[in-house]
Amino acid sequence: MAQQHLIVIGGGITGVTSAYSLAREGHRVTLIEKHRYAGMETSHANGGQLSASNAEVWTHPSTLIKGIKWMLKADAPLLVNPKPSWHKLSWFAEFMTNIPKYRDNTVATARLAVAAREHLFGWAEQEGIDFDLKQQGILHIYRDKAGFDHAGKVSELLAEGGLPRRAVTPTEMRAIEPTLKGQYYGGYFTESDSTGDIHKFTHGLSLACERLGVTLRTGHEVARVKSDGQTAHVTLSNGEVLSADAVVVCAGVHSRALGAQLGDRLNVYPVKGYSITVMLNDEQSQAAAPQVSLLDDETKLVTSRLGDDRFRVAGTAEFNGFNLDIRADRIRPLVNWVNECFPGVSTRRVEPWAGLRPMMPSMLPRVGAGKKANVFYNTGHGHLGWTLSAITAHQLARHVAQWQAQQRNTRLVMPAPAV
């Protein structure tokens, strides 16, 4: 049976990895991306962590308590706009129903994150992608006993998911990352985690997709999508209609609207995160910035050292709908954090950014088939899009292979025409 033609909607990290994985299986793939280049939205300037150690899902009672406590605090790590909307209310209602699944979903996410590494690093090596990869681990830092003790319980779940990490004392923390200033109760260190530039990786893999024969239709926005179960039709904003055997929705926060057009409900909510890229323009700043990636649990900030001259700090969560405004009161805490923890780093040149994480209420991505036989999804990865992207792309290819096998079997059992 001939390989299928699939249209992949969305050129972020999940769309590009999906297209790459499908092309490696021999499928004909068309990738549609509204920007001129791949990885220009949520995959552009995130925290840069490939962090299985950050697999803990947010469906914990403490998340709701913090959200209520911080609701009127403009610079809070977690900020919820109190203005109601049906989308927001339905999402939080489903979020609460997933609280009993906190343990199982954390373990499942850790397993996915560990499994993703082999694929992602293998692809990068095979395709010669330079993305400022730094394999020096991730250090989680805690300022009080309560946070440290909770991390100990999380470590047990991560270990069940196949990820070892070890507790470290303040003295050991300074040995792991000598540039870190401040007083800490303790930390947890995951040697096997790493960091890099997600935009460089996504762009590099998009070029690899083209070498494998993927057609990149950049600069085109999807206006409509429909399927009759046999053929998928995608209408671009310029009126052009593309047809294919199947469609794969990898459109991040826009997946909900596209899924509705295809008869599927995907309760993806756009959770805004911010980042700053500190330009290390002098030798003092380069020496004073950390090499090891950090996660500060109290402030919900993560860091990555990108090459010699860039330091990325990212985090926070803002439930404020489809809003990409870069607010000064949300950026200021990130700059202040750098000034306090790494006072030798100049923050004179800082590039702010904001992106919308596609969050499912369960905190698990939606990967697999829709109601129509030739509709597939790979979306809703939340704060672990890059970390999980390679394994979910691999899972997607398996779902497509199963669909293809079902088509083959259906044709084999069809009765011969009467003569």
Coordinates of C-alpha atoms in Angstrom, one line a residue:
M1 CA 0.0 0.0 0.0
A2 CA 1.4 3.4 -1.0
Q3 CA 2.5 5.7 1.8
Q4 CA 0.0 8.5 2.7
H5 CA 0.0 12.2 2.1
L6 CA -0.4 14.0 5.5
I7 CA -0.9 17.7 6.2
V8 CA 0.7 18.8 9.5
I9 CA -0.8 22.1 10.8
G10 CA 1.7 24.1 12.9
G11 CA 5.4 24.7 12.6
G12 CA 6.4 24.8 16.3
I13 CA 8.4 22.1 18.0
T14 CA 5.6 19.5 18.0
G15 CA 4.7 20.2 14.3
V16 CA 8.3 20.0 13.1
T17 CA 9.1 16.9 15.1
S18 CA 5.8 15.3 13.9
A19 CA 6.6 16.1 10.2
Y20 CA 10.1 14.8 10.6
S21 CA 9.0 11.5 12.3
L22 CA 6.4 10.9 9.6
A23 CA 8.8 11.7 6.8
R24 CA 11.3 9.2 8.2
E25 CA 8.5 6.6 7.9
G26 CA 8.3 7.4 4.2
H27 CA 5.1 9.5 4.2
R28 CA 4.6 12.5 2.0
V29 CA 4.2 15.4 4.3
T30 CA 3.1 19.0 3.9
L31 CA 3.8 21.3 6.9
I32 CA 1.8 24.5 7.2
E33 CA 3.2 27.4 9.3
K34 CA 1.8 30.9 9.4
H35 CA 5.2 32.5 10.1
R36 CA 8.1 32.8 7.6
Y37 CA 10.1 30.3 9.7
A38 CA 9.5 27.4 12.0
G39 CA 9.5 27.9 15.8
M40 CA 8.6 31.6 15.9
E41 CA 5.9 31.5 18.6
T42 CA 5.9 29.3 21.8
S43 CA 9.0 27.5 20.5
H44 CA 11.0 30.7 20.1
A45 CA 12.4 31.8 23.4
N46 CA 11.3 29.4 26.2
G47 CA 13.4 28.4 29.2
G48 CA 15.5 26.0 27.1
Q49 CA 15.4 23.1 29.4
L50 CA 15.1 19.5 28.4
S51 CA 13.9 18.7 31.8
A52 CA 12.6 15.3 32.8
S53 CA 13.1 16.5 36.4
N54 CA 10.3 19.1 35.8
A55 CA 7.8 16.4 35.0
E56 CA 5.6 17.0 38.1
V57 CA 2.2 18.0 36.8
W58 CA 0.4 21.0 38.2
T59 CA -2.7 19.2 39.3
H60 CA -1.9 19.4 43.0
P61 CA -4.1 21.1 45.6
S62 CA -1.3 23.6 46.4
T63 CA -1.6 25.0 42.9
L64 CA -5.2 26.2 43.5
I65 CA -4.2 27.6 46.9
K66 CA -1.4 29.6 45.4
G67 CA -3.5 30.8 42.5
I68 CA -6.1 32.2 44.9
K69 CA -3.5 33.7 47.1
W70 CA -1.7 35.4 44.3
M71 CA -4.7 36.5 42.2
L72 CA -4.3 40.2 43.0
K73 CA -0.5 40.2 43.1
A74 CA 0.7 41.6 39.7
D75 CA 4.2 40.1 39.9
A76 CA 3.1 36.7 41.3
P77 CA 4.7 33.5 39.8
L78 CA 1.1 32.2 39.1
L79 CA -1.4 34.9 38.0
V80 CA -5.1 34.2 37.1
N81 CA -7.1 37.0 35.6
P82 CA -10.3 37.0 37.7
K83 CA -12.4 38.0 34.6
P84 CA -14.5 34.8 33.9
S85 CA -14.8 33.1 30.6
W86 CA -16.5 29.8 29.7
H87 CA -13.2 28.5 28.4
K88 CA -11.3 29.3 31.6
L89 CA -14.0 28.0 33.9
S90 CA -14.4 24.8 32.0
W91 CA -10.6 24.3 32.0
F92 CA -10.3 24.8 35.7
A93 CA -13.2 22.5 36.4
E94 CA -11.5 19.8 34.4
F95 CA -8.2 20.6 36.1
M96 CA -9.7 20.0 39.5
T97 CA -11.1 16.6 38.4
N98 CA -7.5 15.6 37.5
I99 CA -6.2 16.3 41.0
P100 CA -6.7 12.7 42.1
K101 CA -4.6 11.7 39.1
Y102 CA -1.6 13.9 40.1
R103 CA 0.6 10.9 41.1
D104 CA -0.1 8.7 38.1
N105 CA 0.2 11.6 35.6
T106 CA 3.5 12.8 37.1
V107 CA 4.9 9.3 36.8
A108 CA 3.6 9.0 33.2
T109 CA 5.1 12.3 32.3
A110 CA 8.5 11.4 33.7
R111 CA 8.5 8.2 31.7
L112 CA 7.7 10.1 28.5
A113 CA 10.4 12.7 29.2
V114 CA 13.1 10.0 29.7
A115 CA 12.0 8.1 26.6
A116 CA 12.1 11.3 24.5
R117 CA 15.9 11.9 25.0
E118 CA 17.1 9.1 22.8
H119 CA 15.1 10.2 19.9
L120 CA 15.9 13.9 20.2
F121 CA 19.6 13.6 20.7
G122 CA 19.8 11.0 17.9
W123 CA 18.0 13.2 15.5
A124 CA 20.2 16.2 16.3
E125 CA 23.4 14.1 15.8
Q126 CA 22.2 12.5 12.6
E127 CA 21.1 15.9 11.1
G128 CA 24.1 17.9 12.4
I129 CA 21.9 20.4 14.3
D130 CA 23.9 22.9 16.5
F131 CA 21.5 24.2 19.2
D132 CA 23.8 25.2 22.0
L133 CA 23.3 21.8 23.8
K134 CA 24.7 21.8 27.3
Q135 CA 24.6 18.5 29.1
Q136 CA 25.5 19.6 32.6
G137 CA 22.3 18.7 34.5
I138 CA 19.6 20.8 36.2
L139 CA 19.8 21.9 39.8
H140 CA 16.5 22.6 41.6
I141 CA 17.0 25.1 44.4
Y142 CA 14.9 25.5 47.6
R143 CA 14.9 28.2 50.2
D144 CA 12.9 26.5 52.9
K145 CA 12.3 23.1 54.4
A146 CA 8.7 22.8 53.1
G147 CA 9.7 23.2 49.5
F148 CA 12.6 20.8 49.9
D149 CA 10.5 18.2 51.6
H150 CA 7.8 18.4 48.8
A151 CA 10.6 18.0 46.3
G152 CA 11.7 14.8 48.1
K153 CA 8.2 13.3 47.5
V154 CA 8.3 14.4 43.9
S155 CA 11.7 12.7 43.5
E156 CA 10.0 9.4 44.5
L157 CA 7.5 9.8 41.7
L158 CA 10.2 10.7 39.2
A159 CA 12.2 7.6 40.3
E160 CA 9.2 5.5 39.6
G161 CA 9.1 7.0 36.1
G162 CA 12.7 6.0 35.6
L163 CA 14.5 9.3 36.5
P164 CA 17.0 9.3 39.3
R165 CA 17.9 12.6 41.0
R166 CA 19.7 13.3 44.2
A167 CA 19.4 15.6 47.1
V168 CA 22.3 18.1 47.6
T169 CA 23.3 20.3 50.5
P170 CA 23.9 24.0 50.2
T171 CA 27.7 23.3 50.1
E172 CA 27.2 20.8 47.3
M173 CA 25.0 23.3 45.5
R174 CA 27.8 25.8 45.4
A175 CA 30.2 23.2 44.2
I176 CA 27.8 22.3 41.3
E177 CA 27.2 26.0 40.4
P178 CA 29.8 28.3 42.1
T179 CA 28.2 31.5 40.6
L180 CA 24.9 31.1 42.5
K181 CA 24.5 33.6 45.3
G182 CA 22.0 33.5 48.2
Q183 CA 21.0 31.3 51.1
Y184 CA 19.3 28.0 50.4
Y185 CA 18.0 25.1 52.5
G186 CA 19.0 22.5 49.9
G187 CA 18.5 21.3 46.4
Y188 CA 18.0 18.4 44.0
F189 CA 20.3 17.7 41.1
T190 CA 19.5 15.7 38.0
E191 CA 22.7 15.0 36.1
S192 CA 20.9 13.5 33.1
D193 CA 19.0 16.7 32.2
S194 CA 20.2 19.2 29.7
T195 CA 19.5 22.6 28.0
G196 CA 19.7 24.2 24.6
D197 CA 18.2 26.7 22.3
I198 CA 14.7 25.4 21.2
H199 CA 14.4 27.8 18.3
K200 CA 17.8 26.7 16.9
F201 CA 16.8 23.1 17.2
T202 CA 13.3 23.6 15.7
H203 CA 14.7 25.6 12.7
G204 CA 17.5 23.0 12.2
L205 CA 15.0 20.1 12.2
S206 CA 12.7 22.0 9.8
L207 CA 15.7 22.1 7.3
A208 CA 16.2 18.4 7.9
C209 CA 12.5 17.9 7.1
E210 CA 13.0 19.6 3.7
R211 CA 15.9 17.3 3.0
L212 CA 13.6 14.4 3.6
G213 CA 11.1 15.8 1.1
V214 CA 8.7 17.6 3.4
T215 CA 7.0 20.5 1.7
L216 CA 7.1 23.6 4.0
R217 CA 4.3 26.0 3.3
T218 CA 5.5 28.9 5.5
G219 CA 3.8 32.3 5.6
H220 CA 0.3 30.6 5.4
E221 CA -2.4 30.6 8.0
V222 CA -5.1 28.0 8.1
A223 CA -8.6 29.4 7.8
R224 CA -10.6 26.2 7.8
V225 CA -10.0 22.4 8.1
K226 CA -12.5 19.6 7.4
S227 CA -12.5 15.9 6.8
D228 CA -15.0 13.3 5.7
G229 CA -12.9 10.5 7.1
Q230 CA -11.4 9.7 3.7
T231 CA -9.9 12.9 2.6
A232 CA -8.8 16.0 4.6
H233 CA -9.2 19.5 3.2
V234 CA -7.3 22.5 4.6
T235 CA -8.2 26.0 3.4
L236 CA -5.5 28.6 3.7
S237 CA -6.1 32.3 4.4
N238 CA -5.5 33.2 0.8
G239 CA -8.3 30.8 -0.3
E240 CA -6.1 28.0 -1.5
V241 CA -7.4 24.5 -0.6
L242 CA -5.0 21.7 0.1
S243 CA -6.2 18.1 0.1
A244 CA -4.5 15.1 1.7
D245 CA -5.2 11.6 3.0
A246 CA -5.0 12.8 6.6
V247 CA -4.4 15.9 8.7
V248 CA -2.4 16.3 11.9
V249 CA -3.2 19.2 14.2
C250 CA 0.0 20.4 16.0
A251 CA -1.2 24.0 16.4
G252 CA -0.5 24.7 20.0
V253 CA -3.0 27.0 21.6
H254 CA -4.9 27.2 18.3
S255 CA -5.6 23.4 18.4
R256 CA -8.8 23.8 20.3
A257 CA -10.5 25.9 17.5
L258 CA -9.2 23.6 14.7
G259 CA -10.3 20.5 16.7
A260 CA -13.8 21.9 17.0
Q261 CA -14.0 22.3 13.2
L262 CA -13.1 18.6 12.9
G263 CA -15.7 17.5 15.5
D264 CA -13.2 17.0 18.4
R265 CA -13.1 18.7 21.8
L266 CA -9.6 19.7 22.9
N267 CA -9.7 21.8 26.0
V268 CA -6.4 23.5 25.5
Y269 CA -5.9 26.7 27.4
P270 CA -3.2 29.4 26.5
V271 CA -1.0 29.8 29.7
K272 CA 1.3 32.7 29.1
G273 CA 4.9 32.4 30.2
Y274 CA 7.7 35.1 30.0
S275 CA 11.4 35.0 29.4
I276 CA 14.3 37.3 29.3
T277 CA 17.5 36.7 27.3
V278 CA 20.4 38.4 29.1
M279 CA 23.1 39.4 26.7
L280 CA 26.5 38.6 28.2
N281 CA 28.5 41.3 26.4
D282 CA 31.5 41.5 28.7
E283 CA 33.9 39.0 30.2
Q284 CA 32.7 39.7 33.8
S285 CA 29.1 38.8 32.9
Q286 CA 30.2 35.7 31.1
A287 CA 32.2 34.5 34.1
A288 CA 29.4 35.4 36.6
A289 CA 26.6 33.7 34.7
P290 CA 25.9 30.0 35.6
Q291 CA 26.8 27.1 33.3
V292 CA 24.5 24.6 35.1
S293 CA 20.7 25.0 34.5
L294 CA 18.6 26.0 37.5
L295 CA 15.0 25.7 38.6
D296 CA 13.9 28.0 41.4
D297 CA 10.8 26.4 42.8
E298 CA 9.7 29.3 44.9
T299 CA 9.7 31.8 42.0
K300 CA 8.9 29.3 39.3
L301 CA 11.9 30.4 37.2
V302 CA 14.2 28.3 35.1
T303 CA 17.5 29.2 33.5
S304 CA 19.7 28.1 30.6
R305 CA 23.1 29.1 29.5
L306 CA 23.0 29.4 25.7
G307 CA 26.6 29.5 24.4
D308 CA 29.1 32.0 25.7
D309 CA 27.1 35.2 25.4
R310 CA 23.4 34.5 26.3
F311 CA 21.7 33.6 29.5
R312 CA 18.0 32.7 29.4
V313 CA 15.7 33.1 32.4
A314 CA 12.0 32.0 32.0
G315 CA 8.9 31.0 33.8
T316 CA 5.8 32.2 35.6
A317 CA 2.3 31.3 34.5
E318 CA -0.5 33.7 33.5
F319 CA -4.1 32.6 32.8
N320 CA -5.2 35.6 30.7
G321 CA -6.6 34.2 27.5
F322 CA -5.0 34.8 24.1
N323 CA -2.9 37.8 25.3
L324 CA 0.7 38.2 24.3
D325 CA 1.3 41.6 25.8
I326 CA 4.8 41.8 27.4
R327 CA 4.0 43.4 30.7
A328 CA 6.7 45.3 32.6
D329 CA 5.4 44.1 36.0
R330 CA 5.9 40.5 34.8
I331 CA 9.3 41.0 33.3
R332 CA 10.7 43.0 36.3
P333 CA 10.8 40.0 38.7
L334 CA 12.9 38.0 36.2
V335 CA 15.5 40.8 35.9
N336 CA 15.5 41.3 39.7
W337 CA 16.0 37.6 40.2
V338 CA 19.2 37.7 38.0
N339 CA 20.4 40.8 39.9
E340 CA 19.9 39.0 43.3
C341 CA 21.2 35.5 42.4
F342 CA 23.9 36.5 39.9
P343 CA 25.0 40.1 40.9
G344 CA 28.1 39.9 38.7
V345 CA 25.9 39.6 35.5
S346 CA 25.1 42.9 33.8
T347 CA 21.4 43.2 33.0
R348 CA 21.9 46.3 30.9
R349 CA 20.9 44.4 27.7
V350 CA 17.9 42.2 28.2
E351 CA 15.4 40.9 25.6
P352 CA 11.9 40.2 26.9
W353 CA 9.6 37.7 25.4
A354 CA 6.2 36.1 26.0
G355 CA 4.7 32.9 24.7
L356 CA 1.5 30.9 25.2
R357 CA 1.9 27.3 26.5
P358 CA -0.9 25.0 25.2
M359 CA -2.1 23.4 28.4
M360 CA -4.5 20.4 28.8
P361 CA -6.4 20.2 32.1
S362 CA -4.7 16.8 32.8
M363 CA -1.3 18.3 32.0
L364 CA -0.8 15.4 29.6
P365 CA -0.5 16.0 25.8
R366 CA -3.2 14.8 23.4
V367 CA -1.6 12.4 21.0
G368 CA -3.5 10.1 18.7
A369 CA -6.6 9.9 16.5
G370 CA -9.7 12.1 16.5
K371 CA -13.3 11.0 15.8
K372 CA -12.7 10.9 12.1
A373 CA -10.3 8.1 11.0
N374 CA -7.9 10.3 9.2
V375 CA -7.6 13.1 11.8
F376 CA -4.7 13.1 14.3
Y377 CA -3.5 15.3 17.1
N378 CA -0.1 16.0 18.7
T379 CA -0.7 19.0 20.9
G380 CA -1.3 20.3 24.5
H381 CA 2.2 19.7 25.9
G382 CA 2.1 22.6 28.3
H383 CA 5.4 23.6 29.9
L384 CA 7.2 20.5 28.6
G385 CA 6.7 20.9 24.8
W386 CA 10.4 20.5 23.9
T387 CA 11.1 17.9 26.5
L388 CA 8.3 15.6 25.3
S389 CA 8.2 16.5 21.6
A390 CA 10.4 13.7 20.2
I391 CA 8.5 10.9 22.0
T392 CA 5.1 12.2 21.1
A393 CA 6.1 12.5 17.5
H394 CA 7.2 8.9 17.6
Q395 CA 3.9 7.9 19.2
L396 CA 2.1 9.9 16.5
A397 CA 3.9 8.0 13.7
R398 CA 2.7 4.7 15.4
H399 CA -0.9 5.9 15.4
V400 CA -0.6 6.8 11.7
A401 CA 0.8 3.3 11.0
Q402 CA -2.1 1.7 12.8
W403 CA -4.6 3.7 10.7
Q404 CA -2.7 2.7 7.6
A405 CA -2.8 -1.0 8.6
Q406 CA -6.6 -0.7 9.2
Q407 CA -7.1 0.8 5.8
R408 CA -5.1 -2.0 4.2
N409 CA -7.1 -4.6 6.1
T410 CA -10.4 -3.0 5.1
R411 CA -9.4 -3.2 1.4
L412 CA -8.4 -6.8 1.7
V413 CA -11.8 -7.8 3.2
M414 CA -14.0 -5.9 0.7
P415 CA -16.1 -8.3 -1.4
A416 CA -15.2 -8.6 -5.1
P417 CA -17.5 -6.7 -7.4
A418 CA -20.3 -8.7 -9.0
V419 CA -19.8 -9.6 -12.7

